[in-house]
Amino acid sequence: MSVRHGLLALLRRGPRYGYQLRAEFEASTATTWPLNIGQVYTTLSRLERDGLVSRDEQGDRDEQGRVRYAITPDGRDELDRWFARPVSRADRPRDELVIKLAMAVTTPGVDVAAVIRAQRSATMRGLQELTRALRTLDASTEAAQRLVVDSMIFHAEAEQRWLDHCEAVLARPSEENP
Amino acid sequence: MTEPRSADRLPAPDGEPVVRMTGVVRVHGEGTGAVHALRGVSLDVAAGELVAVMGPSGSGKSTLLNLAGGLDRPTEGSVRLEGRELRDLSPEQLAELRRRSAGYVFQDLNLVPSLTVAENVALPRELDGVRTAKARREALAVLKEVGLADLGDRFPDDLSGGQRQRAAIARALVGERRLLLADEPTGALDTRAGDEIIQVLRQRADAGVAVLLVTHEPRYAAWADRVVFLKDGQIADSAAAGTETAR
Ligand SMILES: Nc1ncnc2c1ncn2[C@@H]1O[C@H](COP(=O)(O)OP(=O)(O)O)[C@@H](O)[C@H]1O
Ligand SMILES: [Mg+2]
């Protein structure tokens, strides 16, 4: 994904200033995906170049002369296509932890069990923090934010289980490494 | 909500956690068949603290829980419950301390099916010698705390799994028990009911009870102030939530 599609989705609600887009983007991802304002304007100018957004010329400039952006018909089409298309595994960033453990297993002299233990504690601390965050969200919190935190909890949980699995598999003497 | 502390309860010495285990070893059996279930475990659980114990099957979690509540005695090392060294107690004194201080919740088989929920919860108090009417009042108060105020006159079989487990927690807490030991209390439940159980445990800890929870579910362990990972009878590592509760 893309910040691109996130911004298009926000602009679908109506024209917005860059700083507004940034605040709304962070709010709808429960501040788990911080954006800096530079990223917002860089993305907007690429979207403008591609004809997916335009400067909202009728819109008032604010007192600092900042300009509002609006989604174009091509932008709407692109957004519809994005929602219709499932995310494929290849689009997701490679998981550094998986690579690290695979390397740890095959690199001589690395204490794999220690790598797993350290990660498991760290992952659990992250899970504890997420659980706290979820507990402090009140009933009025937007569903979008709650779902984002839920998603991160499920990910952390899966990572925790996978680490337990790695530990169990590596503890079992194999034929090559009796 | 909580009644004044009974006069016959010895307060724990200042600053002493509800449970303090130091260098605990537990060997089941003898000779060649001996199983080293715990190999030198030290663990404190303070009032108001929820501690989760995780670890693979056979790593010693249940043994740890039984020792913490005085259901079992260590082969070596010290277990102190509310400031009393369990080794120094006679079997009668141990039984007494255990009944007054600790409550247990297991995965299932917690309630007597022929008694109502309120009667089940009042049972430990009646065993303590408390009059029936007072025991019932205490039972209803603690049922309210776990969100079962209206279900006291039902029978366990008429409750959902999650409600039954909350009733078991109420029974484990009645009479100001300051230590709650729960061994896989969410084990047989779906996530919704499991979430209710963990919330009740969290609330009881926040209200000052020391809670020791065995679970294999990371999502429930994450509600704890501290998570301890057992492996082959030893604490392999632990995770504390936030610096304010880390000790
Ligand atoms: N009463 C007992 N007699 C003999 N061995 C036991 C007894 N209780 C537990 N064990 C053994 O001690 C080890 C730890 O058991 P337990 O504490 O039940 O682990 P967990 O709850 O983590 O699965 C296991 O190897 C188990 O077989
Ligand atoms: Mg067990």
Coordinates of C-alpha atoms and ligand atoms in Angstrom, one line a residue:
Chain A
M1 CA 0.0 0.0 0.0
S2 CA 0.4 2.9 -0.3
V3 CA 0.1 6.2 1.2
R4 CA -1.1 7.1 -2.3
H5 CA -4.3 5.1 -1.9
G6 CA -4.8 6.2 1.6
L7 CA -4.7 9.8 0.6
L8 CA -7.1 9.2 -2.3
A9 CA -9.5 7.5 0.1
L10 CA -9.4 10.5 2.4
L11 CA -9.9 12.9 -0.6
R12 CA -13.0 10.8 -1.6
R13 CA -14.7 12.4 1.5
G14 CA -14.1 15.9 0.0
P15 CA -11.3 18.3 -0.8
R16 CA -8.6 18.7 1.9
Y17 CA -5.4 20.6 2.8
G18 CA -2.2 18.6 3.1
Y19 CA -2.0 19.1 6.9
Q20 CA -5.6 17.8 7.2
L21 CA -4.7 14.7 5.2
R22 CA -1.8 14.0 7.4
A23 CA -3.9 14.3 10.6
E24 CA -6.7 12.2 9.3
F25 CA -4.4 9.5 7.9
E26 CA -2.8 9.1 11.3
A27 CA -6.1 9.1 13.1
S28 CA -7.6 6.4 10.9
T29 CA -4.6 4.2 11.4
A30 CA -4.7 4.8 15.2
T31 CA -1.4 6.7 14.9
T32 CA 0.4 3.4 14.0
W33 CA 1.5 4.8 10.7
P34 CA 3.0 8.2 11.3
L35 CA 3.4 10.3 8.2
N36 CA 5.5 13.5 7.9
I37 CA 4.1 16.4 6.1
G38 CA 6.9 16.2 3.4
Q39 CA 5.6 12.7 2.5
V40 CA 2.1 14.0 2.2
Y41 CA 3.2 16.8 -0.3
T42 CA 5.5 14.5 -2.3
T43 CA 2.7 12.0 -2.6
L44 CA 0.2 14.7 -3.6
S45 CA 2.4 16.1 -6.3
R46 CA 2.9 12.6 -7.8
L47 CA -0.9 12.0 -7.6
E48 CA -1.3 15.4 -9.4
R49 CA 1.2 14.5 -12.0
D50 CA -0.7 11.2 -12.7
G51 CA -4.0 13.1 -12.9
L52 CA -5.5 11.4 -9.9
V53 CA -5.8 14.6 -7.8
S54 CA -6.1 18.3 -8.8
R55 CA -5.6 21.5 -7.0
D56 CA -9.0 22.7 -5.8
E57 CA -9.0 26.1 -7.5
Q58 CA -12.4 27.3 -6.3
G59 CA -11.5 26.3 -2.8
D60 CA -10.3 29.1 -0.6
R61 CA -6.6 29.2 0.2
D62 CA -6.1 29.3 3.9
E63 CA -4.4 32.3 5.5
Q64 CA -1.0 30.8 4.8
G65 CA -1.8 30.4 1.2
R66 CA -2.0 26.6 1.3
V67 CA -3.9 25.0 -1.4
R68 CA -6.6 22.3 -1.1
Y69 CA -6.6 19.1 -3.1
A70 CA -9.5 17.3 -4.7
I71 CA -9.8 13.8 -6.2
T72 CA -10.3 13.6 -10.0
P73 CA -12.6 11.1 -11.8
D74 CA -9.4 9.1 -12.7
G75 CA -8.5 9.2 -9.0
R76 CA -11.9 7.7 -8.1
D77 CA -11.4 4.9 -10.7
E78 CA -8.0 4.1 -9.3
L79 CA -9.4 4.0 -5.8
D80 CA -12.2 1.7 -6.8
R81 CA -9.7 -0.6 -8.4
W82 CA -7.6 -0.6 -5.3
F83 CA -10.5 -1.5 -3.0
A84 CA -11.5 -4.3 -5.4
R85 CA -8.0 -5.8 -5.6
P86 CA -6.9 -8.2 -2.8
V87 CA -3.5 -7.5 -1.3
S88 CA -1.0 -10.1 -2.5
R89 CA 1.7 -11.4 -0.3
A90 CA 4.3 -10.1 -2.7
D91 CA 3.2 -6.5 -2.1
R92 CA 4.0 -6.7 1.6
P93 CA 7.4 -5.9 2.9
R94 CA 9.7 -8.8 3.7
D95 CA 9.6 -9.7 7.4
E96 CA 13.0 -8.9 8.9
L97 CA 12.5 -11.3 11.8
V98 CA 11.9 -14.2 9.5
I99 CA 15.1 -13.4 7.6
K100 CA 17.0 -12.9 10.8
L101 CA 16.0 -16.3 12.2
A102 CA 16.7 -18.1 9.0
M103 CA 20.2 -16.5 9.0
A104 CA 20.7 -17.3 12.7
V105 CA 20.0 -21.0 12.1
T106 CA 22.5 -21.2 9.2
T107 CA 25.2 -18.9 10.6
P108 CA 27.8 -20.7 12.7
G109 CA 28.3 -19.5 16.2
V110 CA 24.9 -17.8 16.6
D111 CA 22.9 -18.7 19.7
V112 CA 19.5 -19.2 18.0
A113 CA 17.7 -19.9 21.2
A114 CA 18.9 -16.6 22.6
V115 CA 17.7 -14.8 19.5
I116 CA 14.3 -16.4 19.9
R117 CA 14.1 -15.6 23.6
A118 CA 15.0 -12.0 23.2
Q119 CA 12.5 -11.6 20.4
R120 CA 9.7 -13.4 22.3
S121 CA 10.1 -11.0 25.3
A122 CA 10.1 -8.0 23.0
T123 CA 7.1 -9.3 21.0
M124 CA 5.2 -9.9 24.3
R125 CA 6.0 -6.4 25.5
G126 CA 4.6 -5.1 22.3
L127 CA 1.5 -7.2 22.7
Q128 CA 1.1 -5.9 26.2
E129 CA 1.3 -2.3 25.0
L130 CA -1.2 -3.0 22.3
T131 CA -3.5 -4.6 24.8
R132 CA -3.2 -1.5 27.0
A133 CA -4.0 0.7 24.0
L134 CA -7.1 -1.3 23.2
R135 CA -8.2 -1.2 26.9
T136 CA -7.9 2.6 26.9
L137 CA -10.0 3.0 23.7
D138 CA -13.5 3.9 24.8
A139 CA -16.8 2.9 23.2
S140 CA -16.9 6.0 21.2
T141 CA -13.6 5.3 19.4
E142 CA -14.0 4.9 15.7
A143 CA -14.2 1.4 14.5
A144 CA -11.4 2.0 12.1
Q145 CA -8.9 2.7 14.9
R146 CA -10.1 -0.3 16.9
L147 CA -9.7 -2.6 13.9
V148 CA -6.2 -1.3 13.3
V149 CA -5.1 -2.1 16.9
D150 CA -6.9 -5.5 16.7
S151 CA -4.9 -6.3 13.5
M152 CA -1.6 -5.5 15.2
I153 CA -2.6 -7.7 18.2
F154 CA -3.4 -10.6 15.8
H155 CA 0.0 -10.1 14.1
A156 CA 1.9 -10.0 17.4
E157 CA 0.0 -13.1 18.6
A158 CA 0.9 -15.0 15.4
E159 CA 4.6 -14.0 15.8
Q160 CA 4.6 -15.2 19.4
R161 CA 3.2 -18.6 18.3
W162 CA 5.6 -18.8 15.5
L163 CA 8.5 -18.2 17.9
D164 CA 7.3 -20.9 20.2
H165 CA 7.1 -23.2 17.2
C166 CA 10.6 -22.3 16.1
E167 CA 11.9 -23.0 19.6
A168 CA 10.1 -26.4 19.7
V169 CA 11.4 -27.4 16.3
L170 CA 15.0 -26.4 17.0
A171 CA 14.9 -28.2 20.4
R172 CA 14.0 -31.5 18.6
P173 CA 17.2 -33.2 17.5
S174 CA 17.1 -33.6 13.8
E175 CA 18.9 -36.2 11.6
E176 CA 21.5 -33.8 10.3
N177 CA 22.2 -32.3 13.8
P178 CA 21.9 -35.1 16.3
Chain B
M1 CA -17.6 -3.6 48.4
T2 CA -14.9 -5.2 50.5
E3 CA -15.5 -5.8 54.2
P4 CA -13.0 -4.9 56.8
R5 CA -10.2 -7.4 57.1
S6 CA -11.0 -10.1 59.7
A7 CA -9.1 -9.8 62.9
D8 CA -7.7 -13.3 62.7
R9 CA -5.9 -12.5 59.5
L10 CA -2.3 -11.8 59.9
P11 CA -1.2 -8.9 57.6
A12 CA 1.8 -9.7 55.5
P13 CA 4.9 -7.9 56.6
D14 CA 5.3 -4.5 55.0
G15 CA 6.4 -4.7 51.4
E16 CA 6.2 -8.5 51.3
P17 CA 4.5 -9.7 48.1
V18 CA 1.5 -12.0 48.5
V19 CA 3.5 -14.9 47.1
R20 CA 7.3 -15.1 47.3
M21 CA 9.0 -18.2 45.8
T22 CA 12.7 -18.4 46.1
G23 CA 14.9 -21.1 44.6
V24 CA 12.0 -23.5 44.3
V25 CA 12.8 -27.0 43.2
R26 CA 10.1 -29.7 42.8
V27 CA 11.0 -33.3 42.0
H28 CA 8.2 -35.7 41.4
G29 CA 9.0 -39.3 42.3
E30 CA 12.4 -40.7 43.1
G31 CA 15.4 -42.5 41.7
T32 CA 15.5 -43.2 38.0
G33 CA 11.8 -42.2 37.6
A34 CA 12.3 -38.8 39.2
V35 CA 10.9 -35.9 37.2
H36 CA 12.5 -32.5 37.8
A37 CA 9.3 -30.4 37.3
L38 CA 10.9 -27.2 38.7
R39 CA 14.6 -26.5 38.8
G40 CA 15.2 -23.4 40.9
V41 CA 12.4 -20.9 40.3
S42 CA 12.1 -17.6 42.0
L43 CA 9.0 -15.5 41.5
D44 CA 7.1 -12.8 43.4
V45 CA 3.4 -11.9 42.9
A46 CA 2.5 -8.7 44.6
A47 CA -1.0 -7.5 45.6
G48 CA -2.6 -5.8 42.6
E49 CA -0.4 -7.6 40.2
L50 CA -1.4 -10.0 37.4
V51 CA 1.4 -12.3 36.4
A52 CA 1.0 -14.7 33.5
V53 CA 3.0 -17.9 33.2
M54 CA 3.5 -19.3 29.7
G55 CA 5.5 -22.3 28.4
P56 CA 5.2 -25.5 26.5
S57 CA 3.3 -28.4 27.9
G58 CA 5.3 -30.2 30.7
S59 CA 7.4 -27.1 31.4
G60 CA 6.2 -27.0 35.0
K61 CA 3.4 -24.4 34.9
S62 CA 0.8 -26.3 36.9
T63 CA 3.4 -27.4 39.4
L64 CA 4.4 -23.8 39.9
L65 CA 0.8 -22.7 40.5
N66 CA 0.2 -25.6 42.9
L67 CA 3.3 -24.6 44.9
A68 CA 2.4 -20.9 44.9
G69 CA -1.0 -21.7 46.5
G70 CA 0.3 -24.2 49.0
L71 CA -1.4 -27.2 47.3
D72 CA 2.0 -28.8 47.0
R73 CA 5.3 -28.5 48.9
P74 CA 8.7 -27.8 47.3
T75 CA 11.5 -30.3 47.4
E76 CA 13.9 -27.5 48.0
G77 CA 13.6 -23.7 48.3
S78 CA 11.1 -21.4 50.0
V79 CA 7.5 -20.5 49.4
R80 CA 6.0 -17.7 51.4
L81 CA 2.3 -17.0 51.2
E82 CA 1.2 -13.7 52.8
G83 CA 4.5 -13.6 54.7
R84 CA 4.2 -17.1 56.1
E85 CA 6.9 -19.7 55.2
L86 CA 4.9 -22.7 54.2
R87 CA 7.6 -25.1 55.3
D88 CA 7.1 -24.1 58.9
L89 CA 3.4 -24.8 58.9
S90 CA 1.8 -28.0 60.1
P91 CA -0.6 -29.7 57.6
E92 CA -3.6 -28.2 59.5
Q93 CA -2.1 -24.7 59.5
L94 CA -1.2 -25.0 55.8
A95 CA -4.8 -26.1 55.0
E96 CA -6.1 -23.2 57.0
L97 CA -3.8 -20.6 55.4
R98 CA -4.6 -22.0 51.9
R99 CA -8.3 -21.8 52.5
R100 CA -8.2 -18.2 53.7
S101 CA -5.6 -16.8 51.4
A102 CA -5.8 -18.5 48.0
G103 CA -8.5 -19.3 45.5
Y104 CA -8.2 -21.6 42.5
V105 CA -9.8 -21.7 39.1
F106 CA -9.1 -24.5 36.7
Q107 CA -10.0 -25.2 33.1
D108 CA -13.2 -27.0 34.1
L109 CA -14.8 -29.0 36.8
N110 CA -15.0 -26.0 39.0
L111 CA -18.6 -26.0 40.3
V112 CA -20.8 -28.5 42.1
P113 CA -23.7 -29.1 39.6
S114 CA -26.3 -29.8 42.3
L115 CA -25.8 -26.4 44.0
T116 CA -27.0 -23.1 42.7
V117 CA -24.3 -20.6 41.6
A118 CA -24.7 -18.6 44.8
E119 CA -24.5 -21.7 46.9
N120 CA -21.4 -22.8 45.1
V121 CA -19.8 -19.4 45.7
A122 CA -20.9 -19.4 49.4
L123 CA -19.5 -22.9 49.9
P124 CA -15.9 -22.0 50.8
R125 CA -17.2 -19.4 53.3
E126 CA -19.5 -22.0 55.0
L127 CA -16.5 -24.2 55.2
D128 CA -14.7 -21.3 56.9
G129 CA -17.5 -21.5 59.5
V130 CA -19.3 -18.3 58.4
R131 CA -23.1 -18.4 59.0
T132 CA -25.2 -19.2 55.9
A133 CA -26.9 -15.9 55.6
K134 CA -23.6 -14.0 55.8
A135 CA -22.0 -16.4 53.4
R136 CA -24.8 -15.8 50.9
R137 CA -24.5 -12.1 51.2
E138 CA -20.8 -12.3 50.5
A139 CA -21.4 -14.6 47.6
L140 CA -23.9 -12.3 46.0
A141 CA -21.5 -9.3 46.5
V142 CA -18.7 -11.1 44.7
L143 CA -21.0 -12.4 42.0
K144 CA -21.9 -8.8 41.3
E145 CA -18.2 -8.0 41.0
V146 CA -17.8 -10.6 38.2
G147 CA -20.9 -9.4 36.4
L148 CA -23.2 -12.3 37.5
A149 CA -25.5 -10.4 39.9
D150 CA -28.7 -11.8 38.4
L151 CA -27.6 -15.4 38.0
G152 CA -27.1 -16.5 41.6
D153 CA -30.1 -18.8 41.7
R154 CA -29.4 -20.6 38.5
F155 CA -27.6 -24.0 38.4
P156 CA -24.2 -24.2 36.8
D157 CA -25.5 -26.3 33.9
D158 CA -27.8 -23.4 33.0
L159 CA -24.9 -21.0 32.4
S160 CA -22.7 -20.5 29.4
G161 CA -19.1 -21.6 29.6
G162 CA -17.9 -18.1 30.2
Q163 CA -20.5 -17.5 32.9
R164 CA -19.6 -20.7 34.7
Q165 CA -15.9 -19.7 34.6
R166 CA -16.8 -16.3 36.1
A167 CA -18.8 -18.0 38.8
A168 CA -15.7 -20.1 39.5
I169 CA -13.6 -17.0 39.8
A170 CA -16.2 -15.5 42.2
R171 CA -15.9 -18.7 44.3
A172 CA -12.2 -18.4 44.3
L173 CA -12.4 -14.8 45.5
V174 CA -15.1 -14.9 48.1
G175 CA -14.0 -14.1 51.6
E176 CA -11.3 -11.6 50.7
R177 CA -8.8 -14.1 49.3
R178 CA -5.8 -12.1 48.3
L179 CA -4.4 -14.6 45.9
L180 CA -6.1 -16.0 42.8
L181 CA -4.5 -18.9 41.0
A182 CA -5.9 -19.7 37.6
D183 CA -4.7 -22.7 35.5
E184 CA -5.8 -22.3 31.8
P185 CA -9.2 -20.7 32.9
T186 CA -9.9 -19.7 29.3
G187 CA -8.9 -23.1 27.9
A188 CA -12.2 -24.5 26.7
L189 CA -13.8 -21.1 25.8
D190 CA -14.2 -19.2 22.6
T191 CA -12.4 -15.9 22.3
R192 CA -15.4 -13.8 23.3
A193 CA -16.0 -15.7 26.5
G194 CA -12.2 -15.9 27.1
D195 CA -12.0 -12.1 26.8
E196 CA -14.6 -11.8 29.5
I197 CA -12.6 -14.0 31.8
I198 CA -9.4 -12.1 31.3
Q199 CA -11.2 -8.8 31.9
V200 CA -12.5 -10.1 35.2
L201 CA -9.1 -11.3 36.2
R202 CA -7.6 -7.9 35.2
Q203 CA -10.3 -6.0 37.2
R204 CA -9.7 -8.2 40.3
A205 CA -5.9 -7.5 40.1
D206 CA -6.6 -3.8 39.7
A207 CA -8.8 -4.1 42.8
G208 CA -5.8 -5.4 44.8
V209 CA -5.8 -9.2 44.4
A210 CA -2.6 -10.9 43.4
V211 CA -3.3 -13.0 40.3
L212 CA -1.2 -15.8 38.9
L213 CA -2.5 -17.0 35.6
V214 CA -1.3 -20.0 33.5
T215 CA -2.2 -19.6 29.9
H216 CA -0.8 -20.7 26.5
E217 CA -2.7 -17.9 24.7
P218 CA -0.4 -14.9 24.1
R219 CA -3.5 -12.6 23.7
Y220 CA -4.5 -13.3 27.3
A221 CA -1.0 -13.3 28.7
A222 CA -0.7 -9.8 27.3
W223 CA -3.1 -8.5 29.9
A224 CA -0.6 -9.3 32.6
D225 CA 1.7 -6.8 34.2
R226 CA 4.4 -9.5 33.8
V227 CA 4.7 -12.5 31.7
V228 CA 7.1 -15.3 32.7
F229 CA 8.1 -18.0 30.2
L230 CA 8.9 -21.4 31.7
K231 CA 11.0 -23.9 30.0
D232 CA 12.1 -27.3 31.4
G233 CA 11.3 -26.1 34.9
Q234 CA 13.2 -22.9 34.7
I235 CA 12.2 -19.3 34.0
A236 CA 13.7 -18.7 30.5
D237 CA 12.7 -15.1 30.2
S238 CA 10.1 -12.6 31.2
A239 CA 8.4 -9.5 29.8
A240 CA 7.1 -6.6 31.9
A241 CA 4.6 -4.2 30.5
G242 CA 5.7 -0.6 30.6
T243 CA 8.3 0.7 32.9
E244 CA 5.9 1.8 35.6
T245 CA 5.1 -1.8 36.5
A246 CA 8.5 -3.3 35.8
R247 CA 10.3 -4.3 38.9
Ligands
LIG1 N1 2.2 -35.8 40.4 C1 3.2 -35.9 39.5 N2 3.9 -37.0 39.5 C2 4.9 -37.2 38.6 N3 5.2 -36.3 37.6 C3 4.5 -35.2 37.6 C4 3.5 -34.9 38.5 N4 2.9 -33.7 38.2 C5 3.7 -33.3 37.2 N5 4.6 -34.1 36.8 C6 5.6 -34.0 35.7 O1 6.3 -32.7 35.9 C7 6.5 -32.0 34.7 C8 5.8 -30.7 34.8 O2 4.4 -30.9 34.8 P1 3.3 -29.7 34.9 O3 3.7 -28.8 36.0 O4 2.0 -30.3 34.9 O5 3.6 -29.0 33.5 P2 2.6 -28.0 32.6 O6 1.5 -27.6 33.5 O7 3.5 -26.9 32.2 O8 2.2 -28.8 31.5 C9 5.9 -32.9 33.6 O9 7.0 -33.7 33.1 C10 5.0 -33.8 34.3 O10 4.9 -35.1 33.7
MG2 MG -0.6 -27.7 33.3

